[in-house]
């Protein structure tokens, strides 16, 4: 099976941009604009498609570690160690992705500058030029908000960029950016145009969805989703880890296990768009707030629906709030309309939510968790057989994290 990794990357990037806008005020679609600028610069420099894909994907994910460190602009300015961790973790996270070209250092050094004033104190020529290109696109878009620049303002903006070249990146990288930053490029970066721009300029990147690749991508997704909120920091990864244990219990092949693991890792990606004040509200949600929470399932479905090769995984992920009696959401499926793997993820999602600490309840042991699931099964909401299996298998992990299978998959 082949999957369009270029399109899947855009989904993850969208999620990261939402977090970045929420946490530090950088405008949504920022990473997409950075990726577009990097891709056009790379084409100008004659890069091959594999290198272009690696550069553009790193641009899409250049701030992926932001969710883990919750950095504010003030912290970035005042705490050099935080910036180093941000860059190191960001590079480490993307190392899981199946690039066809070497992307070493692209994210690690994307805050370095001409004169060595970046977090690693490296000067121009001491780090990959691709990192300098990423730095140029990133800093210029943050400072000038290119999607809002009018055509008649471009000349003034270009002069300002040139005058401050070494402060944004290296002079050579800024010169390359200025070569491609014309009125046509500016228009292509508008919010209403950026998706079509990326469709046009990014080279296709298809991958074989083998077990190892699935696991690596799933691990990357978990980092994006789980660090949206303090109270869900282990939610996705633990559901994925539990899914691996349960599918092993059912005798799945490792490839089948990995596919369910990916679905579990994706199931809450739509929750990235849910406001943090609702996710972390300590009391009961009102009707409008609950509707906003419910929208995350539709987001998950819609964000994944156009990615070739993920139809089955998408349905397992997006059906995790359906109920066997048809009273769930977002599609009102019931009975046999709900695949077994979707039922499994549903039960694991409930188990994890009930057992992990939340704003409105503390951590619960396995013994305290299971009556809640049995009650839901008795009412016809969830699969009784799966609930019994969870009771048999999950007791050994009571009040403990389930270990990740990633370390054992090589």
CSV table of N, CA, C and O in Angstrom, one decimal, residues 89-153:
chain,number,residue,atom,x,y,z
A,89,UNK,N,14.9,18.9,19.9
A,89,UNK,CA,13.8,18.0,19.9
A,89,UNK,C,13.1,18.1,18.6
A,89,UNK,O,12.6,17.0,18.1
A,90,UNK,N,13.0,19.2,18.0
A,90,UNK,CA,12.3,19.3,16.7
A,90,UNK,C,13.0,18.5,15.7
A,90,UNK,O,12.4,17.8,14.8
A,91,UNK,N,14.4,18.5,15.6
A,91,UNK,CA,15.1,17.7,14.7
A,91,UNK,C,14.9,16.2,15.0
A,91,UNK,O,14.8,15.4,14.1
A,92,UNK,N,15.0,15.9,16.3
A,92,UNK,CA,14.8,14.5,16.7
A,92,UNK,C,13.5,13.9,16.2
A,92,UNK,O,13.3,12.8,15.7
A,93,UNK,N,12.4,14.7,16.4
A,93,UNK,CA,11.1,14.3,16.0
A,93,UNK,C,11.0,14.0,14.6
A,93,UNK,O,10.4,13.0,14.2
A,94,UNK,N,11.5,14.9,13.7
A,94,UNK,CA,11.3,14.6,12.3
A,94,UNK,C,12.3,13.5,11.8
A,94,UNK,O,12.1,13.0,10.6
A,95,UNK,N,13.2,13.1,12.6
A,95,UNK,CA,14.1,12.0,12.2
A,95,UNK,C,13.3,10.7,12.0
A,95,UNK,O,13.8,9.8,11.4
A,96,UNK,N,12.1,10.7,12.6
A,96,UNK,CA,11.3,9.5,12.4
A,96,UNK,C,10.6,9.4,11.1
A,96,UNK,O,10.1,8.4,10.7
A,97,UNK,N,10.6,10.5,10.3
A,97,UNK,CA,9.9,10.5,9.1
A,97,UNK,C,10.7,9.9,7.9
A,97,UNK,O,12.0,10.1,7.9
A,98,UNK,N,10.1,9.3,7.0
A,98,UNK,CA,10.8,8.5,6.0
A,98,UNK,C,11.3,9.4,4.8
A,98,UNK,O,10.9,9.2,3.7
A,99,UNK,N,12.2,10.3,5.1
A,99,UNK,CA,12.8,11.1,4.0
A,99,UNK,C,13.6,10.3,3.1
A,99,UNK,O,14.3,9.3,3.5
A,100,UNK,N,13.7,10.7,1.8
A,100,UNK,CA,14.5,10.1,0.8
A,100,UNK,C,15.8,10.8,0.6
A,100,UNK,O,16.7,10.4,-0.1
A,101,UNK,N,16.0,11.9,1.3
A,101,UNK,CA,17.2,12.7,1.3
A,101,UNK,C,17.6,13.0,2.7
A,101,UNK,O,16.8,13.0,3.6
A,102,UNK,N,18.9,13.3,2.9
A,102,UNK,CA,19.4,13.6,4.2
A,102,UNK,C,18.9,15.0,4.7
A,102,UNK,O,19.2,16.0,4.0
A,103,UNK,N,18.2,15.0,5.8
A,103,UNK,CA,17.7,16.3,6.3
A,103,UNK,C,18.3,16.7,7.6
A,103,UNK,O,17.8,17.5,8.4
A,104,UNK,N,19.5,16.1,7.9
A,104,UNK,CA,20.2,16.4,9.1
A,104,UNK,C,20.5,17.9,9.3
A,104,UNK,O,21.1,18.5,8.4
A,105,UNK,N,20.1,18.4,10.4
A,105,UNK,CA,20.4,19.8,10.7
A,105,UNK,C,19.5,20.9,10.2
A,105,UNK,O,19.6,22.0,10.5
A,106,UNK,N,18.5,20.5,9.3
A,106,UNK,CA,17.6,21.5,8.7
A,106,UNK,C,16.8,22.2,9.8
A,106,UNK,O,16.7,23.4,9.7
A,107,UNK,N,16.3,21.5,10.7
A,107,UNK,CA,15.5,22.1,11.8
A,107,UNK,C,16.4,22.4,13.0
A,107,UNK,O,16.3,23.5,13.6
A,108,UNK,N,17.4,21.6,13.2
A,108,UNK,CA,18.3,21.8,14.4
A,108,UNK,C,18.9,23.3,14.3
A,108,UNK,O,19.1,23.9,15.4
A,109,UNK,N,19.3,23.7,13.1
A,109,UNK,CA,20.0,25.0,13.0
A,109,UNK,C,19.2,26.1,12.4
A,109,UNK,O,19.7,27.1,11.9
A,110,UNK,N,17.8,26.0,12.4
A,110,UNK,CA,17.0,27.0,11.7
A,110,UNK,C,16.9,28.3,12.5
A,110,UNK,O,16.2,29.2,12.0
A,111,UNK,N,17.5,28.4,13.7
A,111,UNK,CA,17.6,29.7,14.4
A,111,UNK,C,19.0,30.3,14.4
A,111,UNK,O,19.2,31.3,15.1
A,112,UNK,N,19.9,29.7,13.6
A,112,UNK,CA,21.3,30.3,13.5
A,112,UNK,C,21.2,31.5,12.6
A,112,UNK,O,20.4,31.7,11.7
A,113,UNK,N,22.2,32.4,12.8
A,113,UNK,CA,22.3,33.6,12.1
A,113,UNK,C,23.7,33.9,11.5
A,113,UNK,O,24.6,33.1,11.8
A,114,UNK,N,23.8,34.9,10.7
A,114,UNK,CA,25.1,35.2,10.0
A,114,UNK,C,26.3,35.2,10.9
A,114,UNK,O,27.3,34.7,10.6
A,115,UNK,N,26.1,35.9,12.0
A,115,UNK,CA,27.3,36.3,12.8
A,115,UNK,C,27.5,35.3,14.0
A,115,UNK,O,28.2,35.6,15.0
A,116,UNK,N,26.7,34.2,14.1
A,116,UNK,CA,26.9,33.3,15.2
A,116,UNK,C,26.1,33.6,16.4
A,116,UNK,O,26.4,33.1,17.5
A,117,UNK,N,25.1,34.4,16.3
A,117,UNK,CA,24.3,34.8,17.5
A,117,UNK,C,23.1,33.8,17.7
A,117,UNK,O,22.3,34.1,18.6
A,118,UNK,N,23.0,32.7,17.0
A,118,UNK,CA,21.9,31.8,17.2
A,118,UNK,C,22.2,30.9,18.5
A,118,UNK,O,23.3,31.0,19.1
A,119,UNK,N,21.3,30.0,18.8
A,119,UNK,CA,21.5,29.2,20.0
A,119,UNK,C,22.7,28.3,20.0
A,119,UNK,O,23.3,28.0,21.1
A,120,UNK,N,23.2,27.9,18.9
A,120,UNK,CA,24.4,27.0,18.8
A,120,UNK,C,25.7,27.8,18.5
A,120,UNK,O,26.7,27.2,18.3
A,121,UNK,N,25.5,29.1,18.3
A,121,UNK,CA,26.7,30.0,18.0
A,121,UNK,C,27.4,29.6,16.7
A,121,UNK,O,28.6,29.8,16.7
A,122,UNK,N,26.7,29.1,15.8
A,122,UNK,CA,27.3,28.8,14.5
A,122,UNK,C,27.2,29.9,13.5
A,122,UNK,O,26.1,30.6,13.5
A,123,UNK,N,28.2,30.2,12.8
A,123,UNK,CA,28.2,31.3,11.8
A,123,UNK,C,27.9,30.7,10.4
A,123,UNK,O,27.8,29.5,10.2
A,124,UNK,N,27.6,31.6,9.5
A,124,UNK,CA,27.3,31.2,8.1
A,124,UNK,C,28.4,30.3,7.6
A,124,UNK,O,29.6,30.5,7.7
A,125,UNK,N,28.0,29.2,6.9
A,125,UNK,CA,28.9,28.2,6.4
A,125,UNK,C,29.2,27.1,7.4
A,125,UNK,O,29.8,26.1,7.0
A,126,UNK,N,28.8,27.2,8.6
A,126,UNK,CA,29.0,26.2,9.6
A,126,UNK,C,27.8,25.3,9.9
A,126,UNK,O,27.9,24.4,10.7
A,127,UNK,N,26.7,25.5,9.1
A,127,UNK,CA,25.5,24.7,9.3
A,127,UNK,C,24.9,24.6,7.9
A,127,UNK,O,25.3,25.4,7.0
A,128,UNK,N,24.0,23.6,7.6
A,128,UNK,CA,23.5,23.4,6.3
A,128,UNK,C,22.8,24.6,5.7
A,128,UNK,O,22.1,25.3,6.4
A,129,UNK,N,23.1,24.9,4.4
A,129,UNK,CA,22.4,26.0,3.8
A,129,UNK,C,20.9,25.9,3.8
A,129,UNK,O,20.2,26.9,3.8
A,130,UNK,N,20.4,24.6,3.8
A,130,UNK,CA,19.0,24.4,3.9
A,130,UNK,C,18.4,25.0,5.1
A,130,UNK,O,17.3,25.5,5.2
A,131,UNK,N,19.1,24.9,6.3
A,131,UNK,CA,18.7,25.4,7.5
A,131,UNK,C,18.6,27.0,7.4
A,131,UNK,O,17.7,27.6,8.0
A,132,UNK,N,19.6,27.5,6.7
A,132,UNK,CA,19.6,29.0,6.5
A,132,UNK,C,18.4,29.4,5.7
A,132,UNK,O,17.8,30.5,5.9
A,133,UNK,N,18.1,28.6,4.6
A,133,UNK,CA,16.9,29.0,3.8
A,133,UNK,C,15.6,28.9,4.7
A,133,UNK,O,14.7,29.8,4.6
A,134,UNK,N,15.5,27.9,5.5
A,134,UNK,CA,14.4,27.8,6.4
A,134,UNK,C,14.3,28.9,7.4
A,134,UNK,O,13.2,29.5,7.6
A,135,UNK,N,15.5,29.3,7.9
A,135,UNK,CA,15.5,30.5,8.8
A,135,UNK,C,15.1,31.8,8.2
A,135,UNK,O,14.3,32.6,8.7
A,136,UNK,N,15.5,31.9,6.9
A,136,UNK,CA,15.1,33.1,6.2
A,136,UNK,C,13.6,33.2,6.0
A,136,UNK,O,13.0,34.2,6.3
A,137,UNK,N,13.0,32.1,5.5
A,137,UNK,CA,11.6,32.1,5.3
A,137,UNK,C,10.8,32.2,6.6
A,137,UNK,O,9.8,33.0,6.6
A,138,UNK,N,11.2,31.5,7.6
A,138,UNK,CA,10.5,31.6,8.9
A,138,UNK,C,10.5,33.0,9.5
A,138,UNK,O,9.5,33.5,9.8
A,139,UNK,N,11.7,33.5,9.6
A,139,UNK,CA,11.8,34.8,10.3
A,139,UNK,C,11.1,35.9,9.5
A,139,UNK,O,10.5,36.8,10.1
A,140,UNK,N,11.3,35.9,8.2
A,140,UNK,CA,10.7,37.0,7.4
A,140,UNK,C,9.1,36.9,7.5
A,140,UNK,O,8.5,37.9,7.6
A,141,UNK,N,8.6,35.7,7.4
A,141,UNK,CA,7.1,35.6,7.5
A,141,UNK,C,6.6,36.0,8.9
A,141,UNK,O,5.6,36.6,9.0
A,142,UNK,N,7.3,35.6,9.9
A,142,UNK,CA,6.9,36.0,11.3
A,142,UNK,C,7.0,37.5,11.4
A,142,UNK,O,6.0,38.2,11.9
A,143,UNK,N,8.0,38.2,11.0
A,143,UNK,CA,8.2,39.6,11.1
A,143,UNK,C,7.3,40.4,10.3
A,143,UNK,O,6.8,41.5,10.7
A,144,UNK,N,7.1,40.0,9.0
A,144,UNK,CA,6.3,40.8,8.1
A,144,UNK,C,4.9,40.3,7.7
A,144,UNK,O,4.2,41.0,7.0
A,145,UNK,N,4.6,39.1,8.2
A,145,UNK,CA,3.2,38.6,8.0
A,145,UNK,C,2.9,38.7,6.5
A,145,UNK,O,2.0,39.5,6.1
A,146,UNK,N,3.6,37.9,5.7
A,146,UNK,CA,3.6,38.1,4.2
A,146,UNK,C,2.2,38.0,3.6
A,146,UNK,O,2.0,38.5,2.6
A,147,UNK,N,1.3,37.2,4.3
A,147,UNK,CA,0.0,37.0,3.7
A,147,UNK,C,-0.8,38.3,3.7
A,147,UNK,O,-1.8,38.4,3.0
A,148,UNK,N,-0.4,39.3,4.4
A,148,UNK,CA,-1.1,40.6,4.5
A,148,UNK,C,-0.4,41.7,3.8
A,148,UNK,O,-1.0,42.8,3.7
A,149,UNK,N,0.8,41.5,3.2
A,149,UNK,CA,1.5,42.5,2.5
A,149,UNK,C,0.8,42.8,1.2
A,149,UNK,O,0.6,41.9,0.4
A,150,UNK,N,0.5,44.1,0.9
A,150,UNK,CA,-0.1,44.4,-0.4
A,150,UNK,C,1.0,44.6,-1.4
A,150,UNK,O,2.2,44.9,-1.1
A,151,UNK,N,0.7,44.4,-2.7
A,151,UNK,CA,1.7,44.4,-3.7
A,151,UNK,C,2.4,45.7,-3.8
A,151,UNK,O,3.7,45.7,-4.0
A,152,UNK,N,1.8,46.9,-3.5
A,152,UNK,CA,2.4,48.1,-3.5
A,152,UNK,C,3.4,48.4,-2.3
A,152,UNK,O,4.1,49.4,-2.3
A,153,UNK,N,3.3,47.5,-1.4
A,153,UNK,CA,4.2,47.6,-0.2
A,153,UNK,C,5.4,46.7,-0.3
A,153,UNK,O,6.3,46.8,0.5
